[in-house]
Coordinates of C-alpha atoms in Angstrom, one line a residue:
Chain A
M1 CA 1.4 14.7 -24.9
P2 CA 5.2 14.5 -25.4
F3 CA 7.3 13.1 -22.6
A4 CA 8.8 16.5 -21.6
D5 CA 5.4 18.2 -21.2
K6 CA 4.0 15.3 -19.3
I7 CA 6.8 15.4 -16.8
I8 CA 6.7 19.2 -16.4
K9 CA 3.0 19.0 -15.6
R10 CA 3.3 15.9 -13.5
N11 CA 6.0 17.4 -11.2
N12 CA 4.7 21.0 -11.5
V13 CA 8.2 22.1 -12.7
T14 CA 8.9 25.8 -12.4
I15 CA 11.7 27.5 -14.3
L16 CA 13.0 30.8 -13.0
G17 CA 15.9 33.1 -13.6
S18 CA 18.7 32.8 -16.1
G19 CA 22.4 32.2 -16.1
Q20 CA 25.1 29.7 -17.3
K21 CA 24.6 27.4 -14.4
T22 CA 21.4 25.4 -13.6
L23 CA 20.3 24.8 -10.1
L24 CA 17.7 22.1 -9.3
L25 CA 16.1 22.6 -5.9
A26 CA 14.4 19.6 -4.3
H27 CA 12.1 20.0 -1.3
G28 CA 12.0 17.8 1.8
F29 CA 9.2 15.9 3.5
G30 CA 6.2 17.8 4.6
C31 CA 6.3 20.6 2.0
D32 CA 6.6 21.5 -1.6
Q33 CA 8.7 23.9 -3.8
N34 CA 7.3 26.8 -1.8
M35 CA 9.9 26.1 0.9
W36 CA 12.6 27.6 -1.4
R37 CA 10.9 31.0 -1.6
F38 CA 13.2 32.7 0.9
M39 CA 16.3 31.8 -1.1
L40 CA 15.1 32.6 -4.6
P41 CA 15.6 36.4 -4.7
A42 CA 19.3 36.0 -4.3
L43 CA 19.6 33.2 -6.8
T44 CA 17.4 34.0 -9.8
P45 CA 19.5 37.0 -11.1
Y46 CA 22.6 34.7 -11.5
Y47 CA 21.3 31.2 -12.2
K48 CA 18.7 29.3 -14.0
V49 CA 16.7 27.8 -11.1
L50 CA 14.4 24.8 -11.4
L51 CA 11.8 24.0 -8.8
F52 CA 9.4 21.0 -8.7
D53 CA 7.1 19.0 -6.4
Y54 CA 7.5 15.3 -6.0
V55 CA 4.5 13.3 -7.2
G56 CA 2.1 13.4 -4.3
S57 CA 3.4 16.7 -2.9
G58 CA 2.3 20.3 -3.6
K59 CA 0.6 20.8 -6.9
S60 CA 2.0 17.7 -8.6
D61 CA -0.4 15.5 -10.6
I62 CA -1.5 13.0 -8.0
S63 CA -3.0 10.7 -10.7
H64 CA 0.6 9.6 -11.4
Y65 CA 1.0 8.4 -7.8
D66 CA 2.0 4.8 -7.6
Q67 CA 2.2 3.3 -4.2
A68 CA 4.9 0.8 -5.1
R69 CA 7.2 3.3 -6.8
Y70 CA 7.0 5.9 -4.0
S71 CA 7.5 3.5 -1.2
S72 CA 11.3 3.9 -1.4
L73 CA 13.5 6.9 -2.2
E74 CA 14.5 5.3 -5.5
G75 CA 11.0 6.3 -6.8
Y76 CA 11.5 9.9 -5.8
A77 CA 15.0 9.8 -7.3
Q78 CA 13.3 8.7 -10.6
D79 CA 11.2 11.9 -10.5
I80 CA 14.5 13.9 -10.4
L81 CA 15.9 11.9 -13.3
D82 CA 12.7 12.2 -15.3
I83 CA 12.8 16.0 -14.9
C84 CA 16.4 16.1 -16.0
E85 CA 15.6 14.0 -19.0
A86 CA 12.5 16.0 -19.9
L87 CA 14.5 19.3 -19.9
D88 CA 17.6 17.7 -21.3
L89 CA 19.7 18.9 -18.4
Q90 CA 23.4 18.5 -17.9
D91 CA 25.9 19.6 -15.3
V92 CA 23.1 20.4 -12.9
I93 CA 23.9 21.7 -9.4
F94 CA 21.5 19.8 -7.3
V95 CA 20.3 21.3 -4.0
G96 CA 18.3 19.1 -1.7
N97 CA 16.8 19.6 1.8
S98 CA 16.8 16.7 4.3
V99 CA 15.6 13.6 2.6
S100 CA 16.1 15.1 -0.8
S101 CA 19.8 15.1 -0.2
M102 CA 19.6 11.4 -0.5
T103 CA 17.2 11.2 -3.4
G104 CA 19.7 13.6 -5.2
L105 CA 22.6 11.3 -4.3
I106 CA 20.7 8.2 -5.6
A107 CA 19.9 10.0 -8.9
S108 CA 23.4 11.3 -9.3
I109 CA 24.9 7.9 -8.9
Q110 CA 22.5 6.4 -11.5
K111 CA 23.1 9.2 -14.1
P112 CA 26.4 10.9 -13.2
K113 CA 26.5 12.9 -16.5
V114 CA 23.5 14.9 -15.6
F115 CA 25.0 16.3 -12.4
H116 CA 27.9 18.6 -11.6
K117 CA 27.8 19.2 -7.8
L118 CA 25.5 18.3 -4.9
I119 CA 24.5 20.7 -2.1
M120 CA 22.8 19.0 0.9
I121 CA 20.9 21.0 3.5
C122 CA 20.5 19.1 6.8
P123 CA 20.9 15.7 5.3
S124 CA 20.7 12.3 7.0
P125 CA 21.5 9.0 5.3
C126 CA 19.7 7.1 8.0
F127 CA 17.5 8.4 10.9
L128 CA 17.6 5.1 12.8
N129 CA 20.2 4.3 15.5
F130 CA 22.5 1.3 14.9
K131 CA 24.3 1.4 18.2
P132 CA 27.2 1.7 18.8
E133 CA 28.6 2.4 15.3
Y134 CA 25.9 4.8 14.1
I135 CA 23.6 7.2 15.9
G136 CA 20.9 8.5 13.5
G137 CA 19.0 10.0 16.3
F138 CA 16.0 7.8 16.6
E139 CA 15.1 4.4 18.0
K140 CA 12.8 2.3 15.9
V141 CA 10.0 2.6 18.5
D142 CA 10.0 6.4 18.1
L143 CA 9.8 6.2 14.3
E144 CA 7.0 3.6 14.4
E145 CA 5.2 5.8 16.9
L146 CA 5.6 8.7 14.5
I147 CA 4.0 6.8 11.6
D148 CA 1.3 5.6 14.1
L149 CA 0.5 9.2 15.1
M150 CA 0.0 10.0 11.4
D151 CA -2.6 7.2 11.3
K152 CA -4.2 8.3 14.5
N153 CA -4.5 12.0 13.5
Y154 CA -5.5 10.9 10.1
I155 CA -7.2 13.8 8.3
G156 CA -6.3 17.0 10.2
W157 CA -2.6 16.2 10.2
A158 CA -2.3 16.0 6.4
N159 CA -4.4 19.1 5.9
Y160 CA -2.1 21.3 8.0
L161 CA 1.3 19.7 7.5
A162 CA 4.1 22.3 7.8
P163 CA 7.8 21.9 7.0
L164 CA 9.7 20.1 9.6
V165 CA 11.4 23.2 11.0
I166 CA 11.9 21.9 14.5
G167 CA 13.6 24.4 16.6
S168 CA 11.8 25.8 19.5
D169 CA 14.3 28.7 19.7
N170 CA 13.1 30.0 16.4
S171 CA 10.8 32.9 17.1
E172 CA 7.0 32.4 16.8
K173 CA 6.9 35.0 14.1
L174 CA 9.4 33.1 12.0
V175 CA 7.7 29.7 12.6
G176 CA 4.4 31.4 11.7
E177 CA 5.8 32.7 8.5
L178 CA 7.6 29.5 7.6
S179 CA 4.5 27.5 8.0
G180 CA 2.3 30.1 6.3
S181 CA 1.6 27.8 3.4
F182 CA 0.4 24.6 4.8
C183 CA 0.9 21.7 2.5
S184 CA -2.4 20.1 2.2
T185 CA -1.6 16.5 1.2
D186 CA -3.4 13.2 0.8
P187 CA -2.7 11.4 4.2
I188 CA -1.9 8.1 2.5
V189 CA 0.6 9.7 0.2
A190 CA 2.2 11.8 3.0
K191 CA 2.4 8.7 5.2
A192 CA 4.2 6.8 2.5
F193 CA 6.6 9.6 2.0
A194 CA 7.2 9.7 5.8
K195 CA 7.9 6.0 5.8
A196 CA 10.3 6.2 2.9
T197 CA 12.0 9.1 4.5
F198 CA 12.4 8.0 8.1
F199 CA 13.0 4.3 7.6
S200 CA 15.5 4.5 4.8
D201 CA 19.2 3.6 5.3
Y202 CA 21.4 4.8 2.5
R203 CA 24.7 4.9 4.4
H204 CA 26.2 2.3 2.0
L205 CA 25.7 4.7 -0.9
L206 CA 27.8 7.5 0.4
K207 CA 31.1 6.1 -0.7
D208 CA 29.8 5.7 -4.2
A209 CA 29.1 9.4 -4.7
K210 CA 30.5 10.5 -8.0
H211 CA 30.3 14.3 -7.4
P212 CA 31.7 16.8 -4.9
V213 CA 29.3 17.5 -2.1
K214 CA 28.8 20.5 0.1
I215 CA 26.9 19.8 3.4
F216 CA 25.2 22.4 5.5
Q217 CA 24.4 21.1 8.9
S218 CA 22.5 22.9 11.6
S219 CA 24.3 23.1 15.0
H220 CA 21.0 22.2 16.8
D221 CA 18.8 20.0 14.7
A222 CA 16.5 17.4 16.4
L223 CA 16.3 15.4 13.2
A224 CA 20.0 15.4 12.1
S225 CA 22.8 16.0 14.6
T226 CA 26.2 17.5 13.7
D227 CA 27.6 13.9 14.2
V228 CA 25.5 12.8 11.3
G229 CA 27.0 15.6 9.2
S230 CA 30.5 14.6 10.2
Y231 CA 29.8 11.0 9.4
M232 CA 28.6 11.9 5.9
A233 CA 31.5 14.2 5.3
Q234 CA 33.8 11.3 6.3
Q235 CA 32.1 8.7 4.1
L236 CA 31.6 10.8 1.0
P237 CA 34.7 10.7 -1.3
K238 CA 34.7 14.5 -1.8
A239 CA 32.8 16.5 0.7
E240 CA 32.9 19.8 2.5
L241 CA 30.9 20.3 5.8
Q242 CA 29.7 23.7 7.0
I243 CA 28.1 23.8 10.5
V244 CA 25.7 26.7 10.7
E245 CA 25.0 28.0 14.2
A246 CA 21.3 27.7 14.2
E247 CA 18.2 25.8 15.5
G248 CA 16.2 23.5 13.2
H249 CA 16.1 21.4 10.1
C250 CA 15.3 23.9 7.4
L251 CA 18.3 26.3 7.2
H252 CA 17.1 27.4 3.8
M253 CA 14.0 28.8 5.4
T254 CA 15.4 30.1 8.7
H255 CA 18.8 31.2 7.5
P256 CA 18.5 31.7 3.7
D257 CA 21.3 34.4 3.6
I258 CA 23.9 32.1 5.1
I259 CA 23.0 29.2 2.8
N260 CA 23.0 31.4 -0.3
K261 CA 26.4 32.8 0.5
G262 CA 27.9 29.3 1.2
L263 CA 26.2 28.0 -1.9
R264 CA 27.5 30.7 -4.2
D265 CA 31.1 30.4 -2.7
Y266 CA 30.9 26.7 -3.4
I267 CA 29.7 26.8 -7.0
D268 CA 31.3 29.9 -8.4
Chain B
M1 CA -23.7 34.9 38.7
T2 CA -19.9 34.6 39.2
N3 CA -18.0 31.4 39.2
Q4 CA -18.0 30.4 42.9
A5 CA -15.5 27.6 42.6
I6 CA -12.6 30.0 42.0
G7 CA -11.0 31.1 45.2
F8 CA -12.5 28.3 47.2
S9 CA -10.5 25.4 48.6
N10 CA -13.5 23.1 48.6
P11 CA -14.7 22.2 45.9
K12 CA -11.1 22.4 44.4
P13 CA -11.0 23.9 40.9
D14 CA -7.7 22.1 40.4
E15 CA -9.0 18.6 40.7
F16 CA -10.4 17.7 37.3
Q17 CA -9.9 14.2 35.9
S18 CA -7.9 15.6 33.0
G19 CA -4.6 17.3 32.7
A20 CA -4.5 21.1 32.5
L21 CA -1.3 22.9 31.8
I22 CA -0.3 26.5 31.0
T23 CA 2.9 27.4 29.2
N24 CA 4.3 30.9 28.7
E25 CA 5.6 32.5 25.6
N26 CA 8.9 30.6 25.9
R27 CA 6.9 27.4 26.2
E28 CA 7.9 27.0 29.8
I29 CA 5.3 25.3 32.1
V30 CA 3.9 27.9 34.6
Y31 CA 0.9 25.9 35.8
A32 CA 0.0 22.3 36.0
N33 CA -3.1 20.9 37.8
T34 CA -3.1 18.0 40.3
Y35 CA -3.8 15.5 37.6
F36 CA -0.1 15.5 36.7
S37 CA 0.8 14.4 40.2
D38 CA -2.2 12.2 41.0
E39 CA -2.4 10.3 37.7
L40 CA 0.8 10.9 35.8
N41 CA 3.4 10.6 38.5
W42 CA 4.9 14.0 38.0
T43 CA 5.8 16.4 40.8
L44 CA 5.1 20.1 40.4
K45 CA 8.7 20.7 41.2
K46 CA 9.8 18.7 38.2
L47 CA 7.5 20.4 35.8
L48 CA 7.3 24.1 36.7
G49 CA 9.8 26.2 34.8
Q50 CA 10.6 23.3 32.4
S51 CA 9.9 23.4 28.6
S52 CA 6.7 21.6 27.7
D53 CA 9.0 19.4 25.6
V54 CA 9.8 17.3 28.7
L55 CA 6.3 15.8 28.5
F56 CA 6.4 14.6 24.9
T57 CA 8.0 11.7 23.2
I58 CA 10.3 12.3 20.2
S59 CA 7.6 11.5 17.7
S60 CA 5.1 13.8 19.5
K61 CA 7.7 16.6 19.5
I62 CA 8.0 16.2 15.7
F63 CA 4.3 16.3 15.5
C64 CA 4.1 19.3 17.7
E65 CA 6.6 21.2 15.6
S66 CA 5.2 20.3 12.2
Y67 CA 1.5 20.4 13.0
L68 CA 0.4 21.5 16.4
M69 CA 2.5 24.6 16.8
P70 CA 1.9 26.0 13.3
L71 CA -1.8 25.3 13.8
L72 CA -1.8 27.2 17.1
I73 CA 0.1 30.1 15.7
H74 CA -2.3 30.4 12.7
E75 CA -5.6 29.3 14.2
K76 CA -5.0 30.1 17.8
K77 CA -6.4 26.7 18.8
C78 CA -6.3 23.0 18.0
E79 CA -8.6 20.3 19.0
E80 CA -8.6 16.6 19.5
M81 CA -5.0 15.7 18.5
Q82 CA -3.6 12.4 19.6
L83 CA 0.0 12.5 21.0
T84 CA 2.1 10.5 23.4
L85 CA 3.2 11.8 26.8
F86 CA 5.8 10.5 29.1
D87 CA 4.5 10.2 32.7
G88 CA 6.8 11.0 35.6
N89 CA 8.3 7.4 35.4
G90 CA 9.1 7.6 31.7
K91 CA 6.1 5.5 30.7
R92 CA 4.3 6.3 27.4
V93 CA 0.7 7.5 27.8
P94 CA -1.5 8.1 24.8
V95 CA -3.4 11.4 25.2
I96 CA -5.9 13.5 23.4
V97 CA -4.7 17.1 23.3
S98 CA -6.7 20.3 22.9
A99 CA -5.0 23.6 23.3
K100 CA -5.4 27.3 22.7
M101 CA -3.1 30.2 22.5
D102 CA -3.8 33.7 23.8
E103 CA -2.6 37.0 22.5
K104 CA 0.5 36.8 24.7
S105 CA 1.4 33.4 23.3
C106 CA 0.6 31.6 26.5
I107 CA -0.8 28.1 25.6
Y108 CA -3.6 26.5 27.6
W109 CA -3.3 22.8 27.2
S110 CA -5.8 20.1 28.2
F111 CA -5.0 16.4 28.1
F112 CA -7.3 13.4 28.3
N113 CA -6.1 9.9 28.7
A114 CA -6.7 8.0 25.5
S115 CA -5.5 4.5 26.3
K116 CA -8.7 2.8 25.4
R117 CA -9.3 4.9 22.3
D118 CA -5.7 4.2 21.3
K119 CA -6.4 0.4 21.6
L120 CA -9.3 0.9 19.3
Y121 CA -7.2 2.8 16.8
E122 CA -4.6 0.0 16.9
E123 CA -7.2 -2.5 16.1
L124 CA -8.5 -0.4 13.3
I125 CA -5.0 0.1 11.8
D126 CA -4.4 -3.6 12.1
A127 CA -7.7 -4.3 10.4
R128 CA -6.8 -1.9 7.6
K129 CA -3.4 -3.4 7.1
E130 CA -4.9 -6.9 6.9
L131 CA -7.5 -5.7 4.4
E132 CA -4.9 -4.0 2.3
A133 CA -2.8 -7.2 2.3
Q134 CA -5.9 -9.3 1.4
A135 CA -6.9 -6.9 -1.4
K136 CA -3.3 -7.1 -2.8
T137 CA -3.4 -10.9 -2.8
L138 CA -6.9 -11.0 -4.3
K139 CA -5.9 -8.5 -7.0
L140 CA -2.8 -10.6 -7.8
M141 CA -4.9 -13.8 -7.9
A142 CA -7.5 -12.1 -10.1
S143 CA -4.9 -10.8 -12.5
T144 CA -2.5 -13.7 -12.7
D145 CA -2.6 -16.9 -14.6
E146 CA -2.0 -19.5 -11.9
L147 CA 0.1 -21.9 -13.9
T148 CA 2.6 -19.6 -15.6
G149 CA 2.5 -16.6 -13.3
L150 CA 1.9 -14.3 -16.3
M151 CA -1.0 -11.9 -16.4
N152 CA -4.2 -13.5 -17.5
R153 CA -6.6 -12.5 -20.3
R154 CA -8.7 -10.4 -18.0
E155 CA -5.7 -8.3 -16.8
L156 CA -4.5 -7.9 -20.4
N157 CA -8.0 -6.6 -21.3
L158 CA -7.6 -4.1 -18.5
R159 CA -4.1 -2.9 -19.3
A160 CA -3.8 -3.0 -23.0
P161 CA -6.0 0.0 -23.8
E162 CA -3.6 2.3 -21.9
V163 CA -0.6 0.9 -23.8
I164 CA -2.5 1.4 -27.1
N165 CA -3.5 4.9 -26.2
Q166 CA 0.0 5.8 -25.3
A167 CA 1.2 4.7 -28.7
K168 CA -1.4 7.1 -30.2
R169 CA -0.3 9.9 -28.0
Y170 CA 3.4 9.6 -28.4
T171 CA 3.1 8.5 -32.1
H172 CA 4.9 5.3 -32.0
N173 CA 4.0 1.8 -33.2
I174 CA 3.2 -1.2 -31.2
A175 CA 3.3 -4.9 -32.1
L176 CA 1.0 -7.6 -30.9
L177 CA 2.3 -11.1 -31.1
M178 CA 0.1 -14.2 -30.7
I179 CA 2.2 -17.1 -29.9
D180 CA 0.9 -20.7 -30.1
I181 CA 2.7 -23.9 -29.2
D182 CA 2.8 -26.3 -32.1
H183 CA 1.2 -29.7 -31.7
F184 CA 0.4 -29.0 -28.0
K185 CA -2.4 -31.5 -28.0
K186 CA 0.0 -34.2 -29.0
I187 CA 2.4 -33.4 -26.1
N188 CA -0.5 -33.7 -23.7
D189 CA -1.8 -36.9 -25.3
A190 CA 1.6 -38.6 -25.6
H191 CA 3.2 -37.4 -22.4
G192 CA 0.4 -36.4 -20.1
H193 CA -0.9 -33.1 -18.8
L194 CA 1.9 -32.6 -16.3
E195 CA 4.4 -32.5 -19.2
G196 CA 2.1 -30.1 -21.0
D197 CA 2.0 -27.9 -17.9
R198 CA 5.8 -28.0 -17.7
V199 CA 6.1 -26.8 -21.3
L200 CA 3.6 -24.0 -20.7
K201 CA 5.4 -22.9 -17.5
A202 CA 8.8 -23.0 -19.2
L203 CA 7.6 -21.0 -22.2
G204 CA 6.0 -18.4 -19.8
Q205 CA 9.3 -18.1 -18.0
K206 CA 11.2 -17.5 -21.2
L207 CA 8.7 -14.9 -22.4
L208 CA 8.9 -13.1 -19.1
K209 CA 12.7 -13.1 -19.1
F210 CA 12.9 -12.0 -22.7
G211 CA 10.3 -9.3 -22.6
R212 CA 11.0 -5.7 -21.5
Q213 CA 9.6 -4.1 -18.4
T214 CA 7.0 -2.2 -20.5
D215 CA 5.8 -5.2 -22.5
L216 CA 2.5 -6.8 -21.6
I217 CA 2.9 -10.6 -21.6
A218 CA -0.2 -12.7 -21.0
R219 CA -1.4 -16.2 -21.2
F220 CA -4.4 -15.8 -23.5
G221 CA -5.8 -19.2 -23.0
G222 CA -4.9 -22.9 -23.6
E223 CA -1.5 -22.9 -25.3
E224 CA -1.8 -19.3 -26.6
F225 CA 0.3 -16.4 -25.4
I226 CA 0.1 -12.7 -26.2
M227 CA 2.8 -10.1 -26.1
L228 CA 2.1 -6.5 -26.6
L229 CA 5.3 -4.6 -27.4
P230 CA 5.1 -0.8 -27.1
D231 CA 7.5 1.4 -29.2
T232 CA 8.3 -1.4 -31.7
N233 CA 8.4 -1.2 -35.5
T234 CA 8.0 -4.0 -38.0
S235 CA 11.7 -4.8 -38.3
N236 CA 12.1 -4.9 -34.5
A237 CA 9.1 -7.2 -34.3
K238 CA 10.7 -9.5 -36.9
I239 CA 13.9 -9.8 -35.0
F240 CA 12.0 -10.3 -31.8
A241 CA 10.0 -13.2 -33.3
R242 CA 13.1 -14.8 -34.7
R243 CA 14.7 -14.7 -31.2
L244 CA 11.5 -16.2 -29.8
H245 CA 11.7 -19.2 -32.1
Q246 CA 15.3 -19.7 -31.0
L247 CA 14.4 -19.4 -27.3
T248 CA 11.5 -21.8 -27.6
S249 CA 13.6 -24.5 -29.2
G250 CA 15.5 -24.6 -25.9
I251 CA 12.5 -26.3 -24.3
E252 CA 12.5 -30.0 -25.2
V253 CA 9.9 -32.7 -25.0
N254 CA 11.3 -36.2 -25.3
H255 CA 14.6 -34.7 -26.7
A256 CA 12.8 -32.9 -29.5
P257 CA 12.7 -29.1 -29.4
V258 CA 9.3 -27.4 -28.8
T259 CA 8.3 -25.0 -31.6
V260 CA 5.8 -22.2 -31.8
S261 CA 3.9 -20.4 -34.5
I262 CA 3.6 -16.7 -34.2
G263 CA 1.1 -14.2 -35.7
I264 CA 2.0 -10.5 -35.6
T265 CA 0.0 -7.4 -36.2
M266 CA 1.2 -3.8 -36.0
T267 CA -0.7 -0.7 -35.0
D268 CA -0.1 3.1 -34.5
G269 CA -2.7 3.0 -31.7
S270 CA -5.8 3.3 -33.8
H271 CA -7.0 -0.2 -33.3
S272 CA -8.8 -1.8 -30.3
L273 CA -7.3 -4.9 -28.5
D274 CA -10.1 -7.0 -30.1
D275 CA -9.2 -5.8 -33.6
L276 CA -5.5 -6.6 -32.9
T277 CA -6.1 -10.1 -31.5
N278 CA -8.4 -10.9 -34.4
Q279 CA -5.7 -9.8 -36.9
A280 CA -2.9 -11.6 -35.1
D281 CA -5.1 -14.7 -34.9
G282 CA -5.5 -14.6 -38.7
A283 CA -1.8 -14.2 -39.1
L284 CA -1.2 -17.1 -36.7
Y285 CA -3.6 -19.2 -38.8
E286 CA -1.4 -18.5 -41.8
A287 CA 1.7 -19.5 -40.0
K288 CA 0.1 -22.8 -39.0
K289 CA -1.1 -23.4 -42.5
N290 CA 2.4 -22.7 -43.9
G291 CA 3.9 -25.5 -41.9
R292 CA 4.2 -24.2 -38.3
N293 CA 7.4 -23.0 -36.5
K294 CA 6.9 -19.8 -38.5
T295 CA 6.0 -16.1 -38.1
E296 CA 3.5 -14.4 -40.3
F297 CA 2.5 -10.7 -40.3
Y298 CA -1.1 -9.7 -40.7
K299 CA -1.8 -8.3 -44.1
E300 CA -4.7 -6.0 -44.7
T301 CA -6.9 -7.2 -47.5

């Protein structure tokens, strides 16, 4: 099988819509490309939109899973670069949720030519606290306990994993709808993704960004505070921060209209 | 028969050795049994009217949001989930949670202390970690040549078929090089086995440094090495071999450069590893016959 076909199958790449500009949407931890479904209707008439699942997530081909490769975000960034190479992409507008903001940043620094702009939805370069200079939001003991809980709730947890929406103010109906498609994953794979996500520290990379970045930050997000957003906007060479008055970590699911408008204003 | 305990003050229906909690549709606590005060050091006053979030650690909250709540909303119940609670003094307590949700979105929670079970889990997790680490070490030992650190023949046999298959699938050529140190026996005889070992190690290091990430580099046995180079044509292989001769001459024994003989065979992926090593071996024999310190390609007869 030629390289391109192999990658398209491996990462379950979906190509939608048409337009001059190409958007590549990258999902966060605990989900797959389905999490973009609320944003798509407003995007596909104007842009070519590419969706994919990281190896180990969604309907990707798990036979390509490699524990060493996917133990750090560089491995996930390589998935992004592989997809761009397979489809011969250039000037991509990359949109990432949560951890994918950082994988996108890693990829864009490695192959600047492929990218044009980066959009980050509820990003965090580092979830750990390094007091006093940086407050990522979590003490090490909390994150270790989180990984522990994944071990201790082994099977059930991975079968019913829902996107990390986190916002008790979001209505039950909305949470129900958002979590409607549980992401049944292999627990070992999901745990490795969680480890790579929650224990990573890529603060040092921010200053090396080669593209303009737009950050959407939620005003009340248990996983990434507005301080984290301000920190990023300060460290990135060229960044724009928009605080969205909302609860939770998945603005593209809870507030797709606001994100779509902000995104279109930024790229058009 | 009706349930006689309800409405009586003795026996007390509140006094179970497990936590019972009811939250309303806003997830505020509207009922907590005496277990919370007797065993978990909470006072009713501190709990009632509060969000159930006050009970959970940060990691448990994440777990609740991404797993327990969606499950409750969709399945109306969840059973046997392990979470961590804070007791009234801020101490972490592992608990097993079962909960159900009624049509008005009230949640009925039950909590069982899981400290002992948690210890068992910890031991299991540690045992698994240790086994994984051991398996990794064993795998490394089984696949690596101890002296040079290169992969051994067994590992080459395991990994070569995939590389050969890929060549066939992506229609490119691969080269197999068999590299043999000239007069190795003389080095051993004249300077001892330690000196022989040093030469083997030095050559192994050079091959590893020179090879690409996708190349398979193995010690095939004795003083013989094999390199399997994917996506390589004949002229690439020639240049590669020439560089190898140069590199090897950087290793010296008694101020004289070490030399190697190299046999090369090419394939489009339609040969087995056995075929290829036999062919390269034949070419290597030619190189030795023609005076050593040479490269010969396998020629089909």
